[in-house]
Short mmCIF file of C-alpha atoms in Angstrom, two decimals:
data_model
loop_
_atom_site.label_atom_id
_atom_site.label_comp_id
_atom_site.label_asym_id
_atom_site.label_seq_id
_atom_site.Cartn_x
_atom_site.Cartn_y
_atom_site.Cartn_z
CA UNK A 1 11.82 -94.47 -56.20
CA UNK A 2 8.86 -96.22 -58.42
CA UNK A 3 6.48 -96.26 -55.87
CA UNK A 4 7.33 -92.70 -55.55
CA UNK A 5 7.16 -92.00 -59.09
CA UNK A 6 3.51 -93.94 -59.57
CA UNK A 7 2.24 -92.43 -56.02
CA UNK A 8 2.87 -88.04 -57.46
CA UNK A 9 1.42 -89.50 -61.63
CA UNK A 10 -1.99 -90.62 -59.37
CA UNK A 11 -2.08 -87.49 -56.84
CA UNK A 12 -1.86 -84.70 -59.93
CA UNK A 13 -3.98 -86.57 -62.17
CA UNK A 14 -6.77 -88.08 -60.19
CA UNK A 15 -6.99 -85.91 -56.48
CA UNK A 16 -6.23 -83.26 -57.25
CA UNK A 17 -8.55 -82.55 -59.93
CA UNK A 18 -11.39 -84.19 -57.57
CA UNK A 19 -10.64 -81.93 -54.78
CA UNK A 20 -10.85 -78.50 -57.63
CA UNK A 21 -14.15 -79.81 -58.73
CA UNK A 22 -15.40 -79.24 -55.12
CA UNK A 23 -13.73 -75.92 -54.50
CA UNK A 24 -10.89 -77.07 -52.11
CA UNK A 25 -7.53 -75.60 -52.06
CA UNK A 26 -4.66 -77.84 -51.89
CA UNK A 27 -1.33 -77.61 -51.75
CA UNK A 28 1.15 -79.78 -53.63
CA UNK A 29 2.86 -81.92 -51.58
CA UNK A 30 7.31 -82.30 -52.11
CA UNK A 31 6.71 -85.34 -50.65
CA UNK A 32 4.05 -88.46 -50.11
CA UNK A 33 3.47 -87.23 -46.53
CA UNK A 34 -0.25 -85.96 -47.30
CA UNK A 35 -1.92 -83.92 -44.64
CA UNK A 36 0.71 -83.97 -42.11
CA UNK A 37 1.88 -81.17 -40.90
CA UNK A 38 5.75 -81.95 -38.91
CA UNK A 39 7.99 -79.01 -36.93
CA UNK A 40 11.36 -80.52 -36.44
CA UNK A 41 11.96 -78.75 -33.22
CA UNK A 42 8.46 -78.07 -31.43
CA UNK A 43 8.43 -75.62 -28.55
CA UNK A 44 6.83 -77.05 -25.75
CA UNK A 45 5.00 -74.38 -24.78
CA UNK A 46 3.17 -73.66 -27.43
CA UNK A 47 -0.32 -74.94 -28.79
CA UNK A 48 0.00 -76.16 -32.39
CA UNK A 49 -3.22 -76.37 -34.14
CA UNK A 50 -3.45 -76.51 -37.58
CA UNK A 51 -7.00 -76.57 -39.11
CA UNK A 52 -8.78 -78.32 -42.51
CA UNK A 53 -11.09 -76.75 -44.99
CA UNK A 54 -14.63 -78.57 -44.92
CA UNK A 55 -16.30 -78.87 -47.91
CA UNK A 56 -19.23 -76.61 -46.48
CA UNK A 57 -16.11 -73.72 -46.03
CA UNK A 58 -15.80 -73.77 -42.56
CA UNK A 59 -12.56 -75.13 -41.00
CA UNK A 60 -12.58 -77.68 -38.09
CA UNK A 61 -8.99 -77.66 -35.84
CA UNK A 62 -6.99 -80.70 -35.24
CA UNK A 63 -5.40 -80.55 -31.33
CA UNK A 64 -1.72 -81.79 -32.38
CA UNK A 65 0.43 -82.67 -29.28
CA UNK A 66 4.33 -82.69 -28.87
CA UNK A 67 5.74 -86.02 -29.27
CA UNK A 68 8.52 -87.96 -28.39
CA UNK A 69 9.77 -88.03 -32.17
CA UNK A 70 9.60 -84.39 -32.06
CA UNK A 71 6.99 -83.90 -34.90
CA UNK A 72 3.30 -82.60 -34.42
CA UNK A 73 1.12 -85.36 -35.29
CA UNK A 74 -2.58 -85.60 -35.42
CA UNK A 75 -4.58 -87.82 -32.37
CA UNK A 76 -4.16 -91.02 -34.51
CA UNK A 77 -0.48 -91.17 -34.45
CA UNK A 78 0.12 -90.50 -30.69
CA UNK A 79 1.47 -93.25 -28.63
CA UNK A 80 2.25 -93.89 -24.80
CA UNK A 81 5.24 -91.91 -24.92
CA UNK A 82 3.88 -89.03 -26.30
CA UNK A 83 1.00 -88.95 -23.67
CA UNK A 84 3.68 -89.13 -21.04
CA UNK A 85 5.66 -86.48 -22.18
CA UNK A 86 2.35 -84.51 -22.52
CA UNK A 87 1.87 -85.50 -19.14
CA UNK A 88 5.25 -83.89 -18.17
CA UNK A 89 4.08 -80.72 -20.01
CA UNK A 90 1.19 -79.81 -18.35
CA UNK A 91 2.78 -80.79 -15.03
CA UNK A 92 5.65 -78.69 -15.80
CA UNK A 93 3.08 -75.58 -16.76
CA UNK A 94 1.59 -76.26 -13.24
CA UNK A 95 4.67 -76.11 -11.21
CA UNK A 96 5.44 -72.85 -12.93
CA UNK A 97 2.16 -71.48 -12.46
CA UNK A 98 2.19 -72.18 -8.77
CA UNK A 99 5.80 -70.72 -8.37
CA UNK A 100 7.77 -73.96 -7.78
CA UNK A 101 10.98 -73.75 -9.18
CA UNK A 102 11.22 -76.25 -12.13
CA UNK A 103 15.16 -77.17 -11.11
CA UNK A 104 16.80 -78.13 -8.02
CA UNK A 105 19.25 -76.17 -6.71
CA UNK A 106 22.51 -78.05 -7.57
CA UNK A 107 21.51 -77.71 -11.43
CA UNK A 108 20.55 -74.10 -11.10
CA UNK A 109 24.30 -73.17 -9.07
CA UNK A 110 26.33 -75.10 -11.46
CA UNK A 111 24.82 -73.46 -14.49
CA UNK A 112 25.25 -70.00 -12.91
CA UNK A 113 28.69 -70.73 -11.97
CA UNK A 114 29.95 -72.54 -15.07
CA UNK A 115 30.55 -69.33 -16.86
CA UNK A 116 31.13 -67.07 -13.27
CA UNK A 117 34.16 -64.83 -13.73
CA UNK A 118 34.80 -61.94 -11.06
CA UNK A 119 34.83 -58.67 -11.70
CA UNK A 120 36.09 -55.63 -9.98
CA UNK A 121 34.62 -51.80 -9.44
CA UNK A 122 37.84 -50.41 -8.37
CA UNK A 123 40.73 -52.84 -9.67
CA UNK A 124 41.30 -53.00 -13.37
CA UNK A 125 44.07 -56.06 -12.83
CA UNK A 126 41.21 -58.04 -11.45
CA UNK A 127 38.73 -57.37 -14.24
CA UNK A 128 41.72 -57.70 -16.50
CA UNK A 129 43.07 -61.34 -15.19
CA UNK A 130 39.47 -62.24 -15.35
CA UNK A 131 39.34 -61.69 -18.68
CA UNK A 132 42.25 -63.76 -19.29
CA UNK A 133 41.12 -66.63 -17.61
CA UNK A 134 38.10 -66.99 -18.97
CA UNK A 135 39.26 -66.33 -22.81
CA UNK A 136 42.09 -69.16 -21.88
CA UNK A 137 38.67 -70.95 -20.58
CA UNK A 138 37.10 -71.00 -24.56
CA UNK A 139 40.51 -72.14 -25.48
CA UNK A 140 40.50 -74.84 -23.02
CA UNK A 141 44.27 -73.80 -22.04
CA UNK A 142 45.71 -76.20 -19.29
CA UNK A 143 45.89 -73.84 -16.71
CA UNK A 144 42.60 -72.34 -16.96
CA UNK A 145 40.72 -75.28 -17.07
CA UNK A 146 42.96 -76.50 -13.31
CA UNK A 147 41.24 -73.68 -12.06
CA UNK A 148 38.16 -74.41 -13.12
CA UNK A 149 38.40 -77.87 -12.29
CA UNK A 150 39.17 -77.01 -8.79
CA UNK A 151 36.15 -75.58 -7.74
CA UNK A 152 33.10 -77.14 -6.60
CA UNK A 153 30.84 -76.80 -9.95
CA UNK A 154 28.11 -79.01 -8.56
CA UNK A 155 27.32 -79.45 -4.83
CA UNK A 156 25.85 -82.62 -3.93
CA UNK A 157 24.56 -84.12 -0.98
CA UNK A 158 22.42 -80.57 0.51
CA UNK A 159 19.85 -82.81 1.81
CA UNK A 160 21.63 -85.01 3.75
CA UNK A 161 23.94 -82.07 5.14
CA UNK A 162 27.18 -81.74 3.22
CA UNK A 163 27.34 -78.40 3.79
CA UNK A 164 30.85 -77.76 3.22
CA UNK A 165 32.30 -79.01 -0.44
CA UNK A 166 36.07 -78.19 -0.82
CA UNK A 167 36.93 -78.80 -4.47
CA UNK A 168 40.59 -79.28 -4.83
CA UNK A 169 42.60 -76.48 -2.78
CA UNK A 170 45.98 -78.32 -3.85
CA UNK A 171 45.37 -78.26 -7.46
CA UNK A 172 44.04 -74.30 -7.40
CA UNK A 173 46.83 -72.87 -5.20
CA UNK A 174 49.40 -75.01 -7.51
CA UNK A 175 48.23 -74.27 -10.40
CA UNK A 176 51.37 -72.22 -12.17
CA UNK A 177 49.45 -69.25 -14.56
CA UNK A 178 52.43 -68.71 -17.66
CA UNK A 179 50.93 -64.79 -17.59
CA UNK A 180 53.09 -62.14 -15.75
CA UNK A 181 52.02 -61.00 -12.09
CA UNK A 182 48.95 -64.15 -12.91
CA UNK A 183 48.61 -66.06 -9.70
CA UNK A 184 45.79 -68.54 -8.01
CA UNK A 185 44.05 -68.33 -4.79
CA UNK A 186 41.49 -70.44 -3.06
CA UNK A 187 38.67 -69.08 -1.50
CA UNK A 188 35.54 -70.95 0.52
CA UNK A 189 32.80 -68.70 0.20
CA UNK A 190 29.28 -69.56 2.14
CA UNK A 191 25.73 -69.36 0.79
CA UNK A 192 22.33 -69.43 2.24
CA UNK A 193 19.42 -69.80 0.53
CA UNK A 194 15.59 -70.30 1.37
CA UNK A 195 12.51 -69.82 -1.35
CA UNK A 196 10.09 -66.80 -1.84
CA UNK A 197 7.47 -66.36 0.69
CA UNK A 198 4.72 -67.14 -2.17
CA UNK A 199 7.13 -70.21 -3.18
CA UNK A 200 6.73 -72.05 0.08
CA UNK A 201 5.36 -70.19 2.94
CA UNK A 202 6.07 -73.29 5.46
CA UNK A 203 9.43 -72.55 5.26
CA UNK A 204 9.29 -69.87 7.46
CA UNK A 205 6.49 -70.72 9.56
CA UNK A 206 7.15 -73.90 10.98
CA UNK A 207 10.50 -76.18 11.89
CA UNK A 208 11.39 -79.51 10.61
CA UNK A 209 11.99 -82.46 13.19
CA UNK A 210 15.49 -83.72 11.65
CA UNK A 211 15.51 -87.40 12.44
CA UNK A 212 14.19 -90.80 10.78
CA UNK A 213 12.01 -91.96 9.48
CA UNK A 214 11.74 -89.45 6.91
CA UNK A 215 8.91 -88.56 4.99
CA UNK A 216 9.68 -88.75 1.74
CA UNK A 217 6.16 -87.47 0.06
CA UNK A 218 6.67 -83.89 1.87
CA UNK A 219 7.92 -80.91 -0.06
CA UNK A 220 12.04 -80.87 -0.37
CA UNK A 221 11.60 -77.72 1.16
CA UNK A 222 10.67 -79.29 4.72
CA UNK A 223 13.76 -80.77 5.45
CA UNK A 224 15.58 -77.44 4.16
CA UNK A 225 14.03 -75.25 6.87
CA UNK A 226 16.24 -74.13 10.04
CA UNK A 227 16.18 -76.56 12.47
CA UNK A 228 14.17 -77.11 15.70
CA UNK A 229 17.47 -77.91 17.32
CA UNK A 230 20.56 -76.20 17.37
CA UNK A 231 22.70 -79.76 17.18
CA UNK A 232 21.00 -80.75 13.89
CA UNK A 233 22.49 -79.77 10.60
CA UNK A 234 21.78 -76.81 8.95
CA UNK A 235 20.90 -77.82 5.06
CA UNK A 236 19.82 -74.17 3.70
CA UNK A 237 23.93 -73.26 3.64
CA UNK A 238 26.65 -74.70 2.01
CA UNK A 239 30.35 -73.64 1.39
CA UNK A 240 31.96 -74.93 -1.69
CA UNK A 241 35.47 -74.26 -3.16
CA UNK A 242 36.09 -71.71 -5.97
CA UNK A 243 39.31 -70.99 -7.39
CA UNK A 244 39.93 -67.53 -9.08
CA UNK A 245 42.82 -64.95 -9.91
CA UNK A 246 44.82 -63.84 -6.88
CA UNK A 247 44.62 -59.83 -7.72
CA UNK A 248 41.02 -60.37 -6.83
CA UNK A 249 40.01 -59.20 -3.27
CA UNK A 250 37.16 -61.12 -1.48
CA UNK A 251 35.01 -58.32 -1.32
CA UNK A 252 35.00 -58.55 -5.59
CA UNK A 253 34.78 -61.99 -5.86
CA UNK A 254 31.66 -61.31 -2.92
CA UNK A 255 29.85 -59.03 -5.19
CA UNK A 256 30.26 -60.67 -8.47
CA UNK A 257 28.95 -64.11 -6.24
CA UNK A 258 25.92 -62.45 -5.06
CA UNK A 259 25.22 -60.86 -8.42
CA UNK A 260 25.41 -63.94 -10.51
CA UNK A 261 23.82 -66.13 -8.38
CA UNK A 262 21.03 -64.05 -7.06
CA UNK A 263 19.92 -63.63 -10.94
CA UNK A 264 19.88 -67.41 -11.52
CA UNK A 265 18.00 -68.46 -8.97
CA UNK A 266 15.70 -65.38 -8.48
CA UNK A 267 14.24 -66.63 -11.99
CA UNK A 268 13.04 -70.19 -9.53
CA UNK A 269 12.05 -67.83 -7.08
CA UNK A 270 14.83 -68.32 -4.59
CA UNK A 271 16.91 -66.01 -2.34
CA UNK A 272 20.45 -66.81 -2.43
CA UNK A 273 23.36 -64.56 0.15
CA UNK A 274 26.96 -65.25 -0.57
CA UNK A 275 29.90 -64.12 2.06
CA UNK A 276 32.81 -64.17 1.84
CA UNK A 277 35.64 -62.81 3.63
CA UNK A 278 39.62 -62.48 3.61
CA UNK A 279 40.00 -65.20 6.13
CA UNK A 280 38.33 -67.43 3.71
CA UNK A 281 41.13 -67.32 1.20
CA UNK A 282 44.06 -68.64 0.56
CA UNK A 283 47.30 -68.16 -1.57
CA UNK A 284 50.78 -69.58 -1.71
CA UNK A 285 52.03 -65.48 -1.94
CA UNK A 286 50.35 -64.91 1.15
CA UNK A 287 51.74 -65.66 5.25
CA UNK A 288 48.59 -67.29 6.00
CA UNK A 289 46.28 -70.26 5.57
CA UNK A 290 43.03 -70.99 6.83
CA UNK A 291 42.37 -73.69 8.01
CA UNK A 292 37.97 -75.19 8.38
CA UNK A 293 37.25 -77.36 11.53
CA UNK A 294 33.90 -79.18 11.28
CA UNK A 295 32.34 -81.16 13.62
CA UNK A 296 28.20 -82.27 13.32
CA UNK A 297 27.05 -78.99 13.63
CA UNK A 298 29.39 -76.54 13.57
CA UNK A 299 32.07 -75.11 10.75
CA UNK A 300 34.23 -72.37 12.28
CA UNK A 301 37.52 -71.00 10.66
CA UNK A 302 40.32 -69.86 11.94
CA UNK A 303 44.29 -68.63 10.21
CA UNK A 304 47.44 -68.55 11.66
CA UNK A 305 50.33 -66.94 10.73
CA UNK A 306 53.24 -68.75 9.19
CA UNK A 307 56.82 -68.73 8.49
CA UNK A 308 56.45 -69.52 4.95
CA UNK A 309 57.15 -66.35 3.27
CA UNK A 310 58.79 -66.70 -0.13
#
């Protein structure tokens, strides 16, 4: 607090009347940070340089970089760090420039479908139940979030073929909804997905031998092409578990797929095609159950009927 006190007494009465005399403007600092200009929250993509008066009247600018501490300091204060997230800057500005998509997929699908919620063009209970679910969602009501938490929210393991991730069936179709006429149902709906011509032409020009050693320097995108034979795995599809309101057909919950994915990742340049179909879905209201058979290559379904009718 002294050194304070002593350090603002010497900066009005001694610079600041030397820096009048030679016809500078200055501003009075609030605090003994002199000449250093700070933004708490930096954007990254944008170029902050302030400039200084000269004493000849001219201004000269001062290149000021993001930093790690998330001010804008001057070339004297930057340190390793800083350079390297500098580094990741410009390399980020790069990938964007030449169309690469600046996430991989599993981030940009769980994003998307942390906040999906069906809708309906022709059934108002669906659009209505949805509604419900996701307002008990913000709430973080029990059942709600069992529905939530039994669909796949981020698939894992694309790469090395795990095309089919369940979630918890169990938990969705037993989840008991306190709402009149509110019940659960279980659907497995498939995606494929493959990157903009301009994003990565190879993809569509050439196939991928599908057996080690890999080469891990390529482009991800290599080893997500179709395959150059029919008993390798096919890693540019993946099913994945998704647990919604019963009073929603498969056709809605289709549509509302195809339109909240396609807008995520069309922003990373990526096609994305959801299907679904009746036969995909489940409920415990319903006489039959699907059942998924997977062997290396192949995932066919098939339903049978079943006695179970309450």
């Amino acid at each position: 607090m002294i050194l304070t006190v002593i350090y603002c007494c010497v900066y009005a009465t001694v610079i600041v009347p030397a820096f009048v005399a030679n016809g500078l403007e200055v501003d009075l600092p609030s605090s003994p940070t002199v000449g250093l200009k700070s933004d708490p929250r930096p954007e990254l993509d944008q170029q902050l340089v302030p400039e200084i008066k000269q004493q000849n009247g001219q201004s000269r600018s001062i290149a000021v970089f993001p930093t790690s501490s998330e001010k804008a300091v001057g070339p004297e204060n930057i340190t390793q760090d800083d350079l390297d997230l500098r580094q990741t800057f410009d390399l980020t500005n790069e990938q964007r420039q030449a169309g690469q998509p600046s996430q991989w997929l599993s981030k940009i699908f769980s994003d998307a479908m942390w906040n999906f919620v069906p809708h309906s063009k022709s059934k108002s209970k669906c659009n209505l139940q949805a509604r419900l679910y996701q307002q008990h969602l913000s709430n973080n009501t029990h059942w709600a979030i069992r529905m939530l938490d039994a669909s796949l929210i981020v698939p894992s393991g694309i790469i090395a073929g795990a095309g089919q991730q369940f979630g918890h069936p169990d938990q969705c179709i037993h989840t008991r909804v306190p709402l009149p006429d509110f019940r659960t149902k279980y659907c497995l709906p498939s995606a494929q997905f493959s990157p903009y011509k301009d994003l990565y032409t190879d993809f569509y020009n050439k196939r991928t031998q599908d057996w080690p050693p890999y080469d891990m320097k390529k482009n991800v995108w290599d080893f997500l092409r179709p395959r150059d034979q029919l008993i390798r795995f096919t890693r540019h599809s993946f099913s994945w578990g998704l647990c919604i309101p019963e009073s929603c057909s498969a056709e809605d919950i289709q549509t509302s797929l195809n339109d909240t994915l396609s807008r995520a990742f069309a922003k990373h340049q990526i096609h994305i095609q959801v299907n679904l179909t009746e036969l995909q879905c489940y409920s415990v209201s319903e006489e039959k159950m699907c059942l998924v058979c997977t062997d290396s290559s192949i995932l066919s379904g098939y339903c049978s009927s079943l006695s179970t009718k309450k």
